[in-house]
Short mmCIF file of C-alpha atoms in Angstrom, two decimals:
data_model
loop_
_atom_site.label_atom_id
_atom_site.label_comp_id
_atom_site.label_asym_id
_atom_site.label_seq_id
_atom_site.Cartn_x
_atom_site.Cartn_y
_atom_site.Cartn_z
CA MET A 1 0.00 0.00 0.00
CA ALA A 2 2.81 2.34 0.84
CA LEU A 3 4.49 1.62 -2.49
CA CYS A 4 1.36 2.67 -4.36
CA MET A 5 1.20 5.97 -2.52
CA LYS A 6 4.85 6.61 -3.35
CA GLY A 7 4.29 5.67 -6.97
CA ILE A 8 1.39 8.07 -7.50
CA LEU A 9 2.24 11.00 -5.26
CA THR A 10 5.82 11.34 -6.43
CA SER A 11 4.54 11.70 -9.98
CA VAL A 12 3.25 15.16 -9.04
CA SER A 13 6.76 16.61 -9.09
CA VAL A 14 8.65 13.79 -10.73
CA ILE A 15 9.70 15.45 -13.99
CA GLY A 16 12.49 17.55 -12.53
CA ARG A 17 13.75 14.76 -10.32
CA GLN A 18 13.70 12.25 -13.17
CA ILE A 19 15.64 14.56 -15.45
CA ARG A 20 18.35 14.95 -12.79
CA THR A 21 18.39 11.20 -12.28
CA LEU A 22 18.61 10.58 -16.00
CA ASN A 23 21.62 12.87 -16.30
CA SER A 24 23.46 11.35 -13.36
CA THR A 25 22.89 7.62 -13.86
CA SER A 26 24.47 5.20 -16.26
CA SER A 27 22.83 3.63 -19.26
CA LEU A 28 19.94 1.25 -18.82
CA LYS A 29 22.19 -1.45 -20.20
CA THR A 30 24.15 -1.40 -16.95
CA LYS A 31 21.06 -1.79 -14.77
CA ILE A 32 19.38 -4.93 -13.56
CA TRP A 33 16.38 -5.56 -15.79
CA TYR A 34 13.10 -6.40 -14.12
CA SER A 35 13.33 -10.12 -14.66
CA THR A 36 15.50 -12.92 -13.46
CA ALA A 37 16.67 -13.78 -16.96
CA ALA A 38 20.16 -14.91 -17.85
CA LYS A 39 22.03 -13.36 -20.76
CA PRO A 40 22.67 -16.43 -22.98
CA ALA A 41 19.96 -17.06 -25.56
CA PRO A 42 17.45 -19.79 -24.67
CA GLN A 43 16.66 -22.83 -26.74
CA THR A 44 13.96 -21.61 -29.14
CA SER A 45 11.32 -23.70 -30.85
CA GLU A 46 9.97 -22.01 -33.94
CA SER A 47 6.44 -22.76 -35.09
CA PRO A 48 6.57 -25.86 -37.35
CA GLY A 49 5.14 -25.84 -40.83
CA PRO A 50 2.23 -27.96 -42.09
CA GLY A 51 2.43 -31.63 -41.29
CA PRO A 52 1.52 -34.12 -38.55
CA VAL A 53 0.57 -32.68 -35.17
CA ALA A 54 3.69 -32.45 -33.03
CA LYS A 55 3.62 -33.44 -29.37
CA LYS A 56 6.10 -32.65 -26.64
CA SER A 57 6.01 -33.37 -22.92
CA TYR A 58 7.36 -31.22 -20.12
CA LYS A 59 7.29 -31.26 -16.36
CA PHE A 60 6.24 -27.59 -16.43
CA VAL A 61 4.57 -25.57 -19.16
CA ILE A 62 4.23 -21.82 -18.57
CA VAL A 63 1.82 -19.84 -20.72
CA GLY A 64 2.91 -16.21 -20.92
CA GLY A 65 6.25 -14.42 -21.16
CA GLY A 66 5.51 -11.31 -19.16
CA THR A 67 6.77 -10.50 -15.68
CA GLY A 68 4.92 -13.39 -14.05
CA GLY A 69 5.75 -15.99 -16.66
CA LEU A 70 9.45 -15.12 -16.70
CA ALA A 71 9.65 -15.11 -12.91
CA ALA A 72 8.14 -18.61 -12.79
CA ALA A 73 10.35 -19.77 -15.66
CA SER A 74 13.46 -18.56 -13.86
CA PHE A 75 13.01 -20.39 -10.57
CA LEU A 76 11.60 -23.56 -12.17
CA SER A 77 14.35 -23.87 -14.80
CA ARG A 78 17.03 -23.31 -12.15
CA LYS A 79 15.58 -26.17 -10.16
CA PHE A 80 14.76 -28.68 -12.90
CA GLY A 81 17.22 -27.80 -15.65
CA GLN A 82 17.22 -27.94 -19.42
CA GLY A 83 14.36 -29.72 -21.18
CA HIS A 84 11.90 -29.73 -18.29
CA VAL A 85 10.36 -26.24 -18.55
CA ALA A 86 8.69 -24.67 -21.58
CA VAL A 87 7.38 -21.12 -22.00
CA VAL A 88 4.70 -20.47 -24.60
CA GLU A 89 5.00 -16.85 -25.73
CA PRO A 90 4.64 -15.53 -29.32
CA ALA A 91 6.03 -12.03 -28.76
CA GLU A 92 9.45 -11.02 -30.08
CA HIS A 93 9.91 -8.34 -27.39
CA HIS A 94 9.44 -7.90 -23.67
CA PHE A 95 8.46 -4.50 -22.25
CA TYR A 96 8.92 -2.85 -18.88
CA GLN A 97 5.50 -1.22 -18.95
CA ALA A 98 5.90 0.79 -15.76
CA MET A 99 8.34 3.01 -17.65
CA TRP A 100 5.64 4.10 -20.08
CA THR A 101 4.44 6.73 -17.61
CA MET A 102 7.86 8.36 -17.95
CA VAL A 103 7.74 8.01 -21.73
CA GLY A 104 4.41 9.82 -21.78
CA GLY A 105 5.93 12.54 -19.63
CA GLY A 106 8.89 13.02 -21.97
CA ILE A 107 11.47 11.67 -19.50
CA LYS A 108 12.27 8.38 -21.26
CA THR A 109 12.01 7.03 -24.79
CA LYS A 110 9.83 4.04 -25.47
CA GLU A 111 12.81 2.17 -26.90
CA GLN A 112 14.37 2.18 -23.41
CA SER A 113 11.44 0.08 -22.15
CA MET A 114 12.05 -2.75 -24.64
CA ARG A 115 14.24 -5.84 -24.67
CA THR A 116 14.20 -8.75 -27.06
CA MET A 117 12.36 -11.72 -25.61
CA ALA A 118 15.38 -13.91 -26.31
CA SER A 119 17.57 -11.69 -24.09
CA VAL A 120 15.29 -11.99 -21.05
CA MET A 121 14.19 -15.61 -21.39
CA PRO A 122 16.00 -17.86 -18.87
CA LYS A 123 18.67 -19.86 -20.68
CA LYS A 124 17.49 -23.32 -19.54
CA VAL A 125 13.93 -22.81 -20.78
CA ASP A 126 12.53 -24.17 -24.04
CA TRP A 127 10.90 -21.09 -25.55
CA LYS A 128 7.93 -21.99 -27.76
CA LYS A 129 7.52 -18.89 -29.91
CA ASP A 130 3.88 -19.73 -30.46
CA ARG A 131 0.42 -18.86 -29.16
CA ALA A 132 -1.68 -21.06 -26.88
CA ILE A 133 -5.16 -21.50 -28.34
CA THR A 134 -6.82 -24.25 -26.26
CA PHE A 135 -6.51 -25.68 -22.76
CA ASP A 136 -7.42 -29.31 -22.02
CA PRO A 137 -6.91 -29.70 -18.26
CA GLU A 138 -8.53 -33.15 -18.15
CA ASN A 139 -5.72 -34.49 -20.33
CA ASN A 140 -2.96 -32.12 -19.17
CA LEU A 141 -2.57 -30.63 -22.65
CA ILE A 142 -2.47 -27.26 -24.30
CA THR A 143 -2.57 -26.77 -28.07
CA THR A 144 -0.73 -23.97 -29.83
CA GLU A 145 -1.61 -22.00 -32.94
CA SER A 146 0.85 -24.05 -34.98
CA GLY A 147 -0.96 -27.25 -34.02
CA THR A 148 1.56 -28.47 -31.47
CA ASN A 149 0.26 -30.31 -28.43
CA LEU A 150 2.22 -29.65 -25.24
CA GLU A 151 1.72 -32.15 -22.45
CA TYR A 152 2.54 -31.11 -18.90
CA GLU A 153 2.70 -32.43 -15.38
CA TYR A 154 2.17 -28.91 -14.05
CA LEU A 155 0.86 -25.81 -15.76
CA VAL A 156 1.44 -22.15 -14.82
CA VAL A 157 -0.89 -19.62 -16.46
CA ALA A 158 0.48 -16.07 -16.51
CA MET A 159 -1.14 -14.49 -19.57
CA GLY A 160 -1.68 -10.97 -18.27
CA LEU A 161 -4.45 -8.62 -19.35
CA GLN A 162 -5.68 -8.04 -22.88
CA LEU A 163 -6.14 -4.47 -24.13
CA ASN A 164 -9.53 -4.14 -25.83
CA PHE A 165 -9.26 -0.88 -27.78
CA HIS A 166 -12.12 -2.00 -30.02
CA ALA A 167 -14.50 -2.19 -27.06
CA LEU A 168 -14.73 1.61 -26.75
CA LYS A 169 -16.57 3.22 -29.63
CA GLY A 170 -14.33 5.47 -31.70
CA LEU A 171 -11.12 4.84 -29.74
CA THR A 172 -9.22 2.86 -32.39
CA GLU A 173 -9.95 5.47 -35.05
CA ALA A 174 -9.18 8.37 -32.71
CA LEU A 175 -5.80 6.98 -31.73
CA ALA A 176 -4.93 6.46 -35.39
CA GLU A 177 -6.16 9.80 -36.70
CA ASP A 178 -6.15 12.39 -33.90
CA PRO A 179 -2.74 13.45 -32.52
CA MET A 180 -4.41 14.79 -29.35
CA VAL A 181 -5.89 11.41 -28.36
CA CYS A 182 -3.23 9.44 -26.51
CA CYS A 183 -2.68 6.33 -24.40
CA ASN A 184 0.25 5.25 -22.22
CA TYR A 185 -0.90 1.62 -22.15
CA SER A 186 0.57 0.50 -25.47
CA TYR A 187 4.05 0.67 -26.99
CA ASP A 188 2.42 1.72 -30.26
CA THR A 189 0.68 4.76 -28.76
CA VAL A 190 2.72 5.84 -25.73
CA ASP A 191 4.86 8.34 -27.62
CA LYS A 192 1.72 10.25 -28.66
CA THR A 193 1.25 11.53 -25.10
CA TYR A 194 4.27 13.81 -24.86
CA LYS A 195 3.61 15.14 -28.36
CA ALA A 196 0.07 16.03 -27.25
CA LEU A 197 1.48 17.91 -24.23
CA GLN A 198 3.80 19.86 -26.48
CA ASN A 199 1.08 20.68 -29.02
CA PHE A 200 -1.58 21.62 -26.45
CA LYS A 201 -2.92 25.13 -26.98
CA CYS A 202 -6.07 25.83 -24.98
CA GLY A 203 -9.04 23.86 -23.62
CA ASN A 204 -9.82 20.70 -21.71
CA ALA A 205 -7.07 18.20 -20.93
CA ILE A 206 -9.09 15.10 -19.97
CA PHE A 207 -7.75 11.97 -18.26
CA THR A 208 -10.05 8.96 -18.04
CA PHE A 209 -10.24 5.64 -16.20
CA PRO A 210 -11.73 2.48 -17.75
CA ASN A 211 -14.83 0.76 -16.41
CA THR A 212 -12.99 -2.59 -16.37
CA PRO A 213 -10.12 -4.22 -14.50
CA VAL A 214 -6.96 -2.23 -15.23
CA LYS A 215 -3.20 -2.63 -15.18
CA CYS A 216 -1.78 -0.36 -12.49
CA ALA A 217 -4.77 1.63 -11.33
CA GLY A 218 -2.52 4.56 -10.47
CA ALA A 219 -1.16 5.04 -14.00
CA PRO A 220 -4.15 7.03 -15.34
CA GLN A 221 -3.54 9.59 -12.59
CA LYS A 222 0.25 9.62 -12.87
CA VAL A 223 0.11 10.89 -16.45
CA MET A 224 -2.34 13.58 -15.35
CA TYR A 225 -0.03 14.92 -12.63
CA LEU A 226 2.92 14.89 -15.02
CA THR A 227 0.87 16.77 -17.60
CA GLU A 228 -0.33 19.37 -15.11
CA ASP A 229 3.26 19.90 -13.98
CA TYR A 230 4.42 20.24 -17.59
CA PHE A 231 1.72 22.85 -18.26
CA ARG A 232 2.82 24.90 -15.23
CA LYS A 233 6.47 24.84 -16.22
CA ASN A 234 5.77 25.76 -19.83
CA GLY A 235 3.29 28.59 -19.35
CA LYS A 236 0.21 26.66 -20.45
CA ARG A 237 -1.56 26.08 -17.14
CA ASP A 238 -3.84 29.12 -17.36
CA GLN A 239 -5.07 27.93 -20.75
CA ALA A 240 -5.81 24.36 -19.56
CA GLU A 241 -8.78 22.89 -17.70
CA VAL A 242 -7.34 19.64 -16.33
CA MET A 243 -9.97 16.98 -15.61
CA TYR A 244 -9.93 13.47 -14.17
CA ILE A 245 -13.09 11.60 -15.19
CA THR A 246 -13.67 8.18 -13.66
CA PRO A 247 -16.50 5.64 -13.42
CA GLN A 248 -15.44 4.97 -9.83
CA ALA A 249 -17.07 6.55 -6.81
CA VAL A 250 -13.68 7.44 -5.32
CA ILE A 251 -10.43 8.80 -6.73
CA PHE A 252 -8.46 5.84 -5.36
CA GLY A 253 -9.33 2.72 -3.37
CA PRO A 254 -7.66 3.01 0.07
CA PRO A 255 -9.29 5.96 1.91
CA LYS A 256 -5.99 7.13 3.42
CA TYR A 257 -4.43 7.69 0.01
CA ALA A 258 -7.64 8.90 -1.61
CA ALA A 259 -7.69 11.79 0.87
CA SER A 260 -4.16 12.82 -0.09
CA LEU A 261 -4.94 12.64 -3.81
CA ARG A 262 -8.12 14.67 -3.42
CA LYS A 263 -6.10 17.33 -1.63
CA ILE A 264 -3.54 17.43 -4.45
CA CYS A 265 -6.31 17.82 -7.01
CA GLU A 266 -7.81 20.68 -5.02
CA GLU A 267 -4.46 22.43 -4.65
CA ARG A 268 -3.70 22.11 -8.36
CA ASP A 269 -7.22 22.97 -9.52
CA ILE A 270 -7.80 19.58 -11.14
CA LYS A 271 -11.53 18.94 -11.63
CA VAL A 272 -12.59 15.40 -10.68
CA HIS A 273 -15.80 13.86 -12.02
CA TYR A 274 -16.96 10.62 -10.39
CA LYS A 275 -19.31 7.92 -11.72
CA HIS A 276 -18.77 9.01 -15.33
CA THR A 277 -18.09 6.16 -17.78
CA LEU A 278 -16.48 6.97 -21.13
CA VAL A 279 -18.64 5.40 -23.88
CA GLU A 280 -17.56 7.10 -27.12
CA ILE A 281 -14.95 9.38 -28.66
CA ARG A 282 -15.81 11.46 -31.72
CA HIS A 283 -12.41 12.73 -32.76
CA GLU A 284 -13.73 14.63 -35.78
CA LYS A 285 -15.49 16.98 -33.35
CA ARG A 286 -12.97 16.58 -30.50
CA GLU A 287 -15.77 15.36 -28.20
CA ALA A 288 -16.04 12.55 -25.66
CA ASP A 289 -19.32 11.12 -24.35
CA PHE A 290 -19.67 9.91 -20.76
CA GLN A 291 -22.60 8.03 -19.29
CA ILE A 292 -23.64 8.83 -15.72
CA GLU A 293 -25.60 6.68 -13.28
CA ASP A 294 -29.08 7.54 -14.52
CA GLY A 295 -28.10 6.69 -18.11
CA GLU A 296 -27.79 10.29 -19.29
CA ILE A 297 -24.96 11.02 -21.73
CA LEU A 298 -22.80 14.05 -21.01
CA THR A 299 -20.53 15.40 -23.75
CA PHE A 300 -17.16 16.97 -22.96
CA PRO A 301 -15.09 18.80 -25.59
CA TYR A 302 -11.36 18.15 -25.41
CA GLU A 303 -8.15 19.69 -26.62
CA MET A 304 -6.33 16.52 -25.53
CA ILE A 305 -7.56 13.30 -23.92
CA HIS A 306 -5.67 10.36 -22.40
CA VAL A 307 -7.66 7.10 -22.61
CA PRO A 308 -6.66 3.80 -21.00
CA PRO A 309 -8.56 1.20 -23.06
CA PRO A 310 -11.01 -1.33 -21.64
CA MET A 311 -9.09 -4.39 -20.45
CA GLY A 312 -9.87 -7.97 -19.55
CA PRO A 313 -8.59 -11.54 -19.56
CA PRO A 314 -7.27 -12.88 -22.90
CA ASP A 315 -9.96 -14.28 -25.19
CA VAL A 316 -8.26 -17.68 -25.30
CA LEU A 317 -8.35 -17.93 -21.51
CA LYS A 318 -11.98 -16.77 -21.35
CA ALA A 319 -12.95 -19.63 -23.67
CA SER A 320 -11.22 -22.25 -21.51
CA PRO A 321 -12.60 -24.39 -18.65
CA LEU A 322 -10.16 -22.73 -16.22
CA VAL A 323 -12.06 -19.51 -15.54
CA ASP A 324 -15.01 -18.08 -13.66
CA GLU A 325 -17.92 -16.18 -15.16
CA THR A 326 -15.78 -13.05 -15.50
CA GLY A 327 -13.17 -14.87 -17.58
CA PHE A 328 -10.38 -14.73 -15.00
CA LEU A 329 -8.39 -17.79 -13.92
CA THR A 330 -9.91 -19.13 -10.71
CA VAL A 331 -7.24 -19.80 -8.11
CA ASN A 332 -7.09 -20.03 -4.37
CA LYS A 333 -6.48 -16.45 -3.27
CA THR A 334 -3.80 -17.40 -0.75
CA THR A 335 -1.90 -20.16 -2.60
CA CYS A 336 -2.18 -19.39 -6.37
CA GLN A 337 -3.38 -22.99 -6.96
CA HIS A 338 -6.35 -23.57 -9.26
CA ILE A 339 -9.52 -24.34 -7.33
CA LYS A 340 -10.43 -27.39 -9.49
CA TYR A 341 -7.19 -28.65 -11.04
CA PRO A 342 -4.46 -29.07 -8.39
CA ASN A 343 -1.61 -29.26 -10.95
CA ILE A 344 -2.49 -25.87 -12.43
CA PHE A 345 -1.36 -22.54 -10.96
CA GLY A 346 -1.95 -18.90 -11.78
CA LEU A 347 0.15 -15.78 -11.48
CA GLY A 348 -0.50 -12.11 -12.11
CA ASP A 349 -3.12 -10.10 -13.93
CA CYS A 350 -5.03 -12.99 -15.54
CA THR A 351 -6.04 -14.45 -12.17
CA ASP A 352 -8.95 -13.57 -9.93
CA ILE A 353 -6.64 -12.85 -6.98
CA PRO A 354 -8.13 -9.63 -5.55
CA THR A 355 -4.95 -7.57 -5.50
CA SER A 356 -3.94 -4.76 -7.82
CA LYS A 357 -2.82 -5.88 -11.27
CA THR A 358 0.80 -4.75 -11.23
CA ALA A 359 4.31 -6.14 -11.55
CA ALA A 360 4.76 -5.46 -7.84
CA ALA A 361 1.80 -7.72 -7.06
CA VAL A 362 3.38 -10.42 -9.24
CA ALA A 363 6.59 -10.11 -7.24
CA ALA A 364 4.67 -10.80 -4.04
CA GLN A 365 2.76 -13.71 -5.59
CA THR A 366 5.91 -15.37 -6.96
CA GLY A 367 7.14 -16.36 -3.50
CA THR A 368 3.74 -17.85 -2.75
CA LEU A 369 3.76 -19.78 -6.02
CA LYS A 370 7.15 -21.33 -5.22
CA LYS A 371 5.98 -22.55 -1.84
CA THR A 372 2.72 -23.88 -3.27
CA ILE A 373 4.41 -25.82 -6.08
CA SER A 374 6.92 -27.29 -3.63
CA SER A 375 4.12 -28.43 -1.31
CA VAL A 376 2.09 -29.99 -4.14
CA MET A 377 5.10 -31.84 -5.55
CA HIS A 378 5.79 -33.29 -2.09
CA GLY A 379 2.18 -34.39 -1.67
CA HIS A 380 1.38 -31.76 0.97
CA LYS A 381 -1.50 -29.33 1.20
CA PRO A 382 -0.35 -25.83 0.26
CA GLN A 383 -0.24 -23.34 3.10
CA ALA A 384 -1.78 -19.90 2.73
CA THR A 385 1.02 -17.36 2.30
CA ILE A 386 -0.69 -14.42 0.58
CA CYS A 387 -2.29 -12.07 3.09
CA GLU A 388 -6.04 -12.65 3.03
CA ARG A 389 -6.76 -8.95 3.53
CA LEU A 390 -8.10 -7.73 0.20
CA GLU A 391 -7.07 -4.09 0.37
CA TYR A 392 -3.57 -4.82 -0.94
CA PHE A 393 -2.54 -2.31 -3.59
CA CYS A 394 0.93 -1.91 -5.00
CA THR A 395 2.58 0.06 -7.79
CA PRO A 396 6.05 -0.70 -9.19
CA ARG A 397 8.67 1.97 -9.57
CA ASN A 398 9.05 3.61 -12.94
CA GLU A 399 12.65 2.35 -13.27
CA PRO A 400 13.38 -1.29 -14.15
CA SER A 401 16.45 -1.40 -11.93
CA VAL A 402 14.45 -2.76 -9.01
CA GLU A 403 16.17 -5.60 -7.22
CA ILE A 404 13.71 -8.13 -5.79
CA ASP A 405 14.81 -10.53 -3.12
CA GLN A 406 14.71 -14.00 -4.63
CA PRO A 407 12.58 -16.42 -2.58
CA GLU A 408 14.36 -19.53 -1.40
CA GLU A 409 14.84 -22.34 -3.90
CA LEU A 410 12.27 -25.10 -4.26
CA SER A 411 13.05 -27.79 -1.75
#
């Protein structure tokens, strides 16, 4: 909880401090990247061409190559060695997404947030550069897009959240065609934000929050505080009406921190609108429509608008037998073990664990996952190790040079 407060509140005056830090620190290449990856390239399995269905068996199959998947791959491959752990991940690159707030604020470049997937994949892992398309937990199988069947003894699902730009009317077109519509949640759009700050002339600067689960619930506010600070330092503040418009009834979940954030908004003359859900953007008119509780639609003109897209579990996961009615992987909240299939585990944003969906939350869950897997493999009942209090919120730092204490090895 304290980390989240630090992550959001320091964004209010972070530009000057980050610039000084940037000038005084060494290159990102000399820092510890936010993963436990080794430098040597992993064994890579390219998608096979047409032909008979291939089948391969592993002790562990991990679906997802984000923060959670790589963390699990690291400790499992160290324990079990080459040929026993496979990671299914189609992406060529891995991103440190927490840095995108700084990219939007003009402090970093988006290229600094990117590494090749090969460079961060643990060296003893078999990397299946492919996409999982079906889960068959009754037969301990997953099938990939190339037609390969992967058999497992244990499965770790760490697929993250899916960005659903198409689910908000007009958003895809607005991001493509309007330079003043921006979003820090995608590598493809994050560099639009700082350009919008620079090109801002006069009018409403609107910052929205999605009516769905969201990666890092503090990020939509961080970009707002950075923008407001930029306007002040560049003589634009008197021409800007800065607004935070959210479908939530509060500015932030924990009351202690919400009070501090409300005070900051009051001091900086940021207008906050609660219980307003963004339903459409009409970029040709520079207008955004919000629906309020009684169903009425209110239209706000904008000079610039930052829009986190609707988000949710990946479509492939939603279609599997592993999820609840919301589409999230159903696991025991204190052990990360699936509630129906004891040899399946979940980690991170794709699960229904009621914590914030952040890399910092994954870091906390990783230690629990290690203990749970060890218990299951020894025939013991997993012990609850995640705090059962549900008000846990956590935000990672904006730098990837965070060193995380490694939990003890699997026994």
